[in-house]
CSV table of C-alpha atoms in Angstrom, one decimal:
chain,number,residue,atom,x,y,z
A,1,MET,CA,-53.5,48.0,-46.4
A,2,GLN,CA,-51.3,46.3,-49.0
A,3,LEU,CA,-52.5,43.7,-51.4
A,4,LEU,CA,-50.4,40.6,-51.8
A,5,VAL,CA,-49.0,39.9,-55.3
A,6,ILE,CA,-50.7,36.6,-56.2
A,7,ASP,CA,-50.3,35.0,-59.6
A,8,PHE,CA,-54.0,34.3,-60.1
A,9,HIS,CA,-53.4,33.2,-63.7
A,10,ALA,CA,-50.9,30.5,-62.6
A,11,ARG,CA,-53.2,29.3,-59.9
A,12,PHE,CA,-56.1,29.1,-62.3
A,13,MET,CA,-54.0,27.2,-64.9
A,14,GLN,CA,-52.9,24.7,-62.2
A,15,ASP,CA,-56.6,24.0,-61.3
A,16,TYR,CA,-57.5,24.0,-65.0
A,17,MET,CA,-54.9,21.3,-65.8
A,18,GLN,CA,-56.2,19.3,-62.9
A,19,TRP,CA,-59.7,19.6,-64.3
A,20,CYS,CA,-58.5,18.4,-67.7
A,21,GLN,CA,-56.9,15.3,-66.1
A,22,GLU,CA,-60.1,14.6,-64.3
A,23,ASN,CA,-62.3,15.2,-67.4
A,24,GLU,CA,-60.3,13.7,-70.2
A,25,GLU,CA,-63.3,13.1,-72.5
A,26,LEU,CA,-64.5,16.7,-72.2
A,27,ALA,CA,-60.9,18.0,-72.6
A,28,LYS,CA,-60.6,16.1,-75.9
A,29,ASP,CA,-63.5,18.0,-77.3
A,30,GLU,CA,-61.4,20.7,-79.0
A,31,GLU,CA,-64.3,22.3,-80.8
A,32,HIS,CA,-65.8,23.4,-77.4
A,33,LEU,CA,-62.7,23.4,-75.3
A,34,GLU,CA,-62.0,27.1,-75.7
A,35,GLU,CA,-65.6,28.1,-74.7
A,36,ARG,CA,-65.4,25.7,-71.8
A,37,PHE,CA,-62.0,27.2,-70.7
A,38,TYR,CA,-63.6,30.7,-70.4
A,39,ASP,CA,-66.6,29.3,-68.6
A,40,LEU,CA,-64.4,27.6,-66.1
A,41,TYR,CA,-62.3,30.7,-65.7
A,42,ASP,CA,-65.3,32.9,-64.9
A,43,THR,CA,-66.6,30.3,-62.4
A,44,TRP,CA,-63.1,30.0,-60.8
A,45,MET,CA,-62.9,33.8,-60.4
A,46,GLN,CA,-66.2,33.8,-58.6
A,47,SER,CA,-65.6,30.8,-56.3
A,48,PRO,CA,-64.3,31.1,-52.7
A,49,LYS,CA,-60.7,30.1,-52.2
A,50,GLU,CA,-59.2,28.8,-48.9
A,51,TRP,CA,-56.0,30.6,-49.7
A,52,LEU,CA,-57.9,33.9,-49.9
A,53,GLU,CA,-59.5,33.3,-46.5
A,54,GLY,CA,-62.7,32.1,-48.1
A,55,LYS,CA,-63.0,35.0,-50.6
A,56,SER,CA,-63.3,34.7,-54.3
A,57,PRO,CA,-60.7,36.5,-56.5
A,58,LEU,CA,-63.4,38.9,-57.6
A,59,GLN,CA,-64.4,39.6,-54.0
A,60,TYR,CA,-60.8,39.9,-52.9
A,61,PHE,CA,-60.3,42.9,-55.1
A,62,HIS,CA,-63.8,44.5,-55.1
A,63,GLU,CA,-63.8,44.8,-51.3
A,64,ILE,CA,-60.8,47.1,-51.4
A,65,GLY,CA,-62.7,50.0,-53.0
A,66,ASP,CA,-59.7,52.4,-52.9
A,67,ALA,CA,-58.4,53.9,-56.1
A,68,ARG,CA,-54.8,54.5,-54.8
A,69,LEU,CA,-54.6,51.0,-53.5
A,70,TYR,CA,-55.6,49.6,-56.9
A,71,VAL,CA,-52.9,51.7,-58.6
A,72,SER,CA,-50.3,50.6,-56.0
A,73,ALA,CA,-51.3,47.0,-56.5
A,74,MET,CA,-51.0,47.4,-60.3
A,75,ILE,CA,-47.5,48.8,-59.9
A,76,GLU,CA,-46.4,46.0,-57.6
A,77,TYR,CA,-47.7,43.3,-60.0
A,78,ILE,CA,-45.7,45.0,-62.8
A,79,LEU,CA,-42.5,45.3,-60.7
A,80,GLU,CA,-42.8,41.6,-59.8
A,81,GLU,CA,-43.4,40.7,-63.4
A,82,VAL,CA,-46.6,38.9,-62.6
A,83,GLU,CA,-49.6,39.1,-65.0
A,84,LEU,CA,-52.2,41.6,-63.9
A,85,PRO,CA,-55.3,39.8,-62.6
A,86,ASP,CA,-58.5,40.4,-64.4
A,87,PRO,CA,-60.4,41.3,-61.2
A,88,LEU,CA,-57.9,44.1,-60.5
A,89,LEU,CA,-58.2,45.4,-64.1
A,90,HIS,CA,-62.0,45.4,-63.7
A,91,CYS,CA,-61.7,47.4,-60.5
A,92,ILE,CA,-59.4,49.9,-62.2
A,93,LEU,CA,-62.0,50.4,-65.0
A,94,GLU,CA,-64.8,50.7,-62.4
A,95,HIS,CA,-62.9,53.5,-60.6
A,96,LYS,CA,-61.6,55.2,-63.7
A,97,GLU,CA,-62.7,58.7,-62.7
A,98,GLU,CA,-60.7,58.5,-59.5
A,99,ILE,CA,-57.8,56.7,-61.0
A,100,TYR,CA,-57.4,58.8,-64.2
A,101,PRO,CA,-55.6,61.8,-62.4
A,102,ILE,CA,-53.3,59.3,-60.6
A,103,PHE,CA,-52.4,57.8,-64.0
A,104,LEU,CA,-51.7,61.2,-65.4
A,105,GLY,CA,-49.4,62.0,-62.5
A,106,ILE,CA,-47.4,58.8,-63.2
A,107,LEU,CA,-47.2,59.7,-66.9
A,108,TYR,CA,-45.8,63.1,-66.1
A,109,ALA,CA,-43.4,61.8,-63.5
A,110,ASP,CA,-39.7,61.1,-64.0
A,111,ASN,CA,-39.9,58.7,-61.2
A,112,LEU,CA,-42.2,57.2,-58.5
A,113,GLU,CA,-40.9,58.7,-55.3
A,114,GLU,CA,-42.6,56.1,-53.1
A,115,LYS,CA,-41.3,53.2,-55.2
A,116,ASP,CA,-37.8,52.1,-56.0
A,117,VAL,CA,-38.1,51.7,-59.8
A,118,THR,CA,-35.6,51.9,-62.6
A,119,PRO,CA,-36.3,54.0,-65.7
A,120,GLU,CA,-37.1,50.8,-67.6
A,121,GLN,CA,-39.6,49.8,-65.0
A,122,LEU,CA,-41.2,53.2,-65.1
A,123,LEU,CA,-41.6,52.9,-68.8
A,124,GLU,CA,-43.2,49.5,-68.4
A,125,ILE,CA,-45.7,51.0,-65.9
A,126,GLN,CA,-46.4,53.9,-68.1
A,127,GLY,CA,-47.0,51.5,-71.1
A,128,HIS,CA,-49.6,49.7,-69.1
A,129,ILE,CA,-51.2,53.0,-68.2
A,130,VAL,CA,-51.5,54.0,-71.9
A,131,SER,CA,-53.3,50.7,-72.7
A,132,LEU,CA,-55.6,51.2,-69.7
A,133,LEU,CA,-56.5,54.8,-70.7
A,134,GLU,CA,-57.7,53.4,-74.0
A,135,GLN,CA,-59.8,50.8,-72.2
A,136,MET,CA,-61.1,53.4,-69.8
A,137,GLN,CA,-62.0,55.6,-72.8
A,138,MET,CA,-60.3,58.6,-71.1
A,139,PRO,CA,-58.4,61.4,-72.9
A,140,HIS,CA,-54.8,60.6,-73.8
A,141,PRO,CA,-52.1,63.2,-73.0
A,142,TYR,CA,-50.7,63.0,-76.5
A,143,GLU,CA,-48.2,65.9,-75.9
A,144,GLN,CA,-46.7,64.1,-72.9
A,145,TYR,CA,-46.6,60.8,-74.9
A,146,LEU,CA,-44.4,62.5,-77.5
A,147,ASN,CA,-42.2,64.2,-74.9
A,148,ILE,CA,-41.3,60.7,-73.6
A,149,LEU,CA,-41.3,58.9,-76.9
A,150,ARG,CA,-38.8,61.2,-78.7
A,151,ASP,CA,-36.1,60.4,-76.2
A,152,LEU,CA,-36.4,56.6,-76.3
A,153,GLN,CA,-33.4,54.7,-77.4
A,154,GLU,CA,-34.8,51.2,-77.2
A,155,ASP,CA,-38.0,49.3,-77.8
A,156,SER,CA,-40.4,49.1,-74.8
A,157,LEU,CA,-44.1,48.4,-74.0
A,158,PHE,CA,-44.5,52.2,-73.7
A,159,ALA,CA,-43.2,52.7,-77.2
A,160,GLU,CA,-45.5,50.1,-78.6
A,161,GLU,CA,-48.6,51.3,-76.8
A,162,VAL,CA,-48.0,55.0,-77.5
A,163,THR,CA,-47.3,54.5,-81.1
A,164,ALA,CA,-50.6,52.7,-81.5
A,165,ALA,CA,-52.4,55.5,-79.5
A,166,LEU,CA,-50.8,58.3,-81.6
A,167,ALA,CA,-51.7,56.4,-84.8
A,168,GLU,CA,-55.3,56.2,-83.7
A,169,ALA,CA,-55.2,60.0,-83.0
A,170,GLY,CA,-54.4,60.7,-86.6
A,171,GLU,CA,-54.6,64.3,-87.8
A,172,GLN,CA,-55.0,65.5,-84.2
A,173,VAL,CA,-51.3,65.0,-83.6
A,174,ARG,CA,-49.8,65.3,-87.1
A,175,GLU,CA,-47.8,68.5,-86.5
A,176,GLN,CA,-46.6,67.4,-83.1
A,177,VAL,CA,-45.3,64.1,-84.6
A,178,PHE,CA,-43.3,66.0,-87.3
A,179,GLU,CA,-41.9,68.3,-84.6
A,180,ALA,CA,-40.9,65.3,-82.4
A,181,TYR,CA,-39.3,63.5,-85.4
A,182,ALA,CA,-37.0,66.6,-86.0
A,183,VAL,CA,-35.3,66.0,-82.7
A,184,ALA,CA,-35.7,62.3,-82.2
A,185,GLN,CA,-32.9,59.8,-82.0
A,186,GLY,CA,-32.6,56.0,-81.6
A,187,TYR,CA,-35.7,53.9,-81.5
A,188,ALA,CA,-37.9,56.9,-81.1
A,189,LYS,CA,-37.1,57.9,-84.7
A,190,LYS,CA,-38.4,54.5,-85.9
A,191,CYS,CA,-41.7,54.9,-84.0
A,192,LEU,CA,-42.1,58.4,-85.4
A,193,LEU,CA,-41.4,57.3,-89.0
A,194,ASP,CA,-44.0,54.6,-88.5
A,195,LEU,CA,-46.5,57.3,-87.5
A,196,ILE,CA,-45.4,59.7,-90.4
A,197,SER,CA,-46.2,56.9,-92.9
A,198,TYR,CA,-49.9,57.3,-92.1
A,199,TYR,CA,-50.0,60.9,-93.3
A,200,SER,CA,-50.9,60.2,-96.9
A,201,GLY,CA,-50.9,63.2,-99.1
A,202,ASP,CA,-48.4,65.2,-96.9
A,203,THR,CA,-45.4,65.9,-99.1
A,204,ARG,CA,-43.2,66.1,-95.9
A,205,ALA,CA,-43.9,62.5,-95.2
A,206,LEU,CA,-42.7,61.3,-98.6
A,207,GLU,CA,-39.6,63.5,-98.4
A,208,ILE,CA,-38.6,62.2,-95.0
A,209,LEU,CA,-39.2,58.6,-95.8
A,210,LEU,CA,-37.2,58.8,-99.1
A,211,GLU,CA,-34.4,60.6,-97.3
A,212,GLU,CA,-34.3,57.9,-94.6
A,213,PHE,CA,-34.5,55.2,-97.2
A,214,ALA,CA,-31.4,56.6,-98.9
A,215,ALA,CA,-29.4,57.0,-95.7
A,216,PRO,CA,-26.4,54.6,-95.1
A,217,GLY,CA,-27.4,51.7,-92.9
A,218,ALA,CA,-31.1,52.3,-93.3
A,219,ASP,CA,-33.6,49.6,-92.3
A,220,LEU,CA,-34.8,49.1,-95.9
A,221,ALA,CA,-37.5,46.5,-95.1
A,222,PHE,CA,-39.1,48.7,-92.5
A,223,LEU,CA,-38.9,51.9,-94.6
A,224,ALA,CA,-40.3,50.1,-97.7
A,225,GLU,CA,-43.2,49.0,-95.5
A,226,CYS,CA,-43.7,52.7,-94.5
A,227,LEU,CA,-43.5,53.9,-98.0
A,228,GLY,CA,-46.0,51.3,-99.1
A,229,ARG,CA,-48.4,52.4,-96.3
A,230,LEU,CA,-48.0,56.0,-97.3
A,231,GLY,CA,-49.2,55.0,-100.8
A,232,ASP,CA,-47.8,58.1,-102.5
A,233,GLU,CA,-47.6,57.7,-106.3
A,234,GLY,CA,-44.4,59.7,-106.4
């Protein structure tokens, strides 16, 4: 079975805009409009749709019950550049024990053999996985994060999510971060300098940041921010 890639967010927004036109007075109540928006969203997700053969969006995904199909659907949504539906994300979280090893396999993969994906698309998929592992409260494979991060030449969702996860890990990954910095190039170096700036009190951090600050063509604004975060009196 293969799930169709449906832009649930776009379909909801279409119905929401129709509701606003039909309920102009209520829509003008800006103070309560945000709360009303989420109430309408929850109701919409639980309501049967003709275009889903009478199923609600929640029911559409919950009836699947297959961890691999949920991951496959997630990948298809990402490849089609369609926002991941909340019901799909809920199902992924509900099946986290089964999905966790699948996610690890993707993080350790250089490609997805059953999918025709570019390296950039794989990074996008892996970036979503990092975010989901945080929501699932499952262990992060920090060493693999650094293995991928240190070779990145450009910004990406993966770089953003992994930098946040490694910053949260703190002392647990300090030595690995310094090791990765020693061989990093391109955008990876900027991410690792960001991480190093959190290691207040480590003399290596100050030395590295000052050396980078003095280098020709340095991003002075970024490095000044890093030095400020480090907070070293020196």
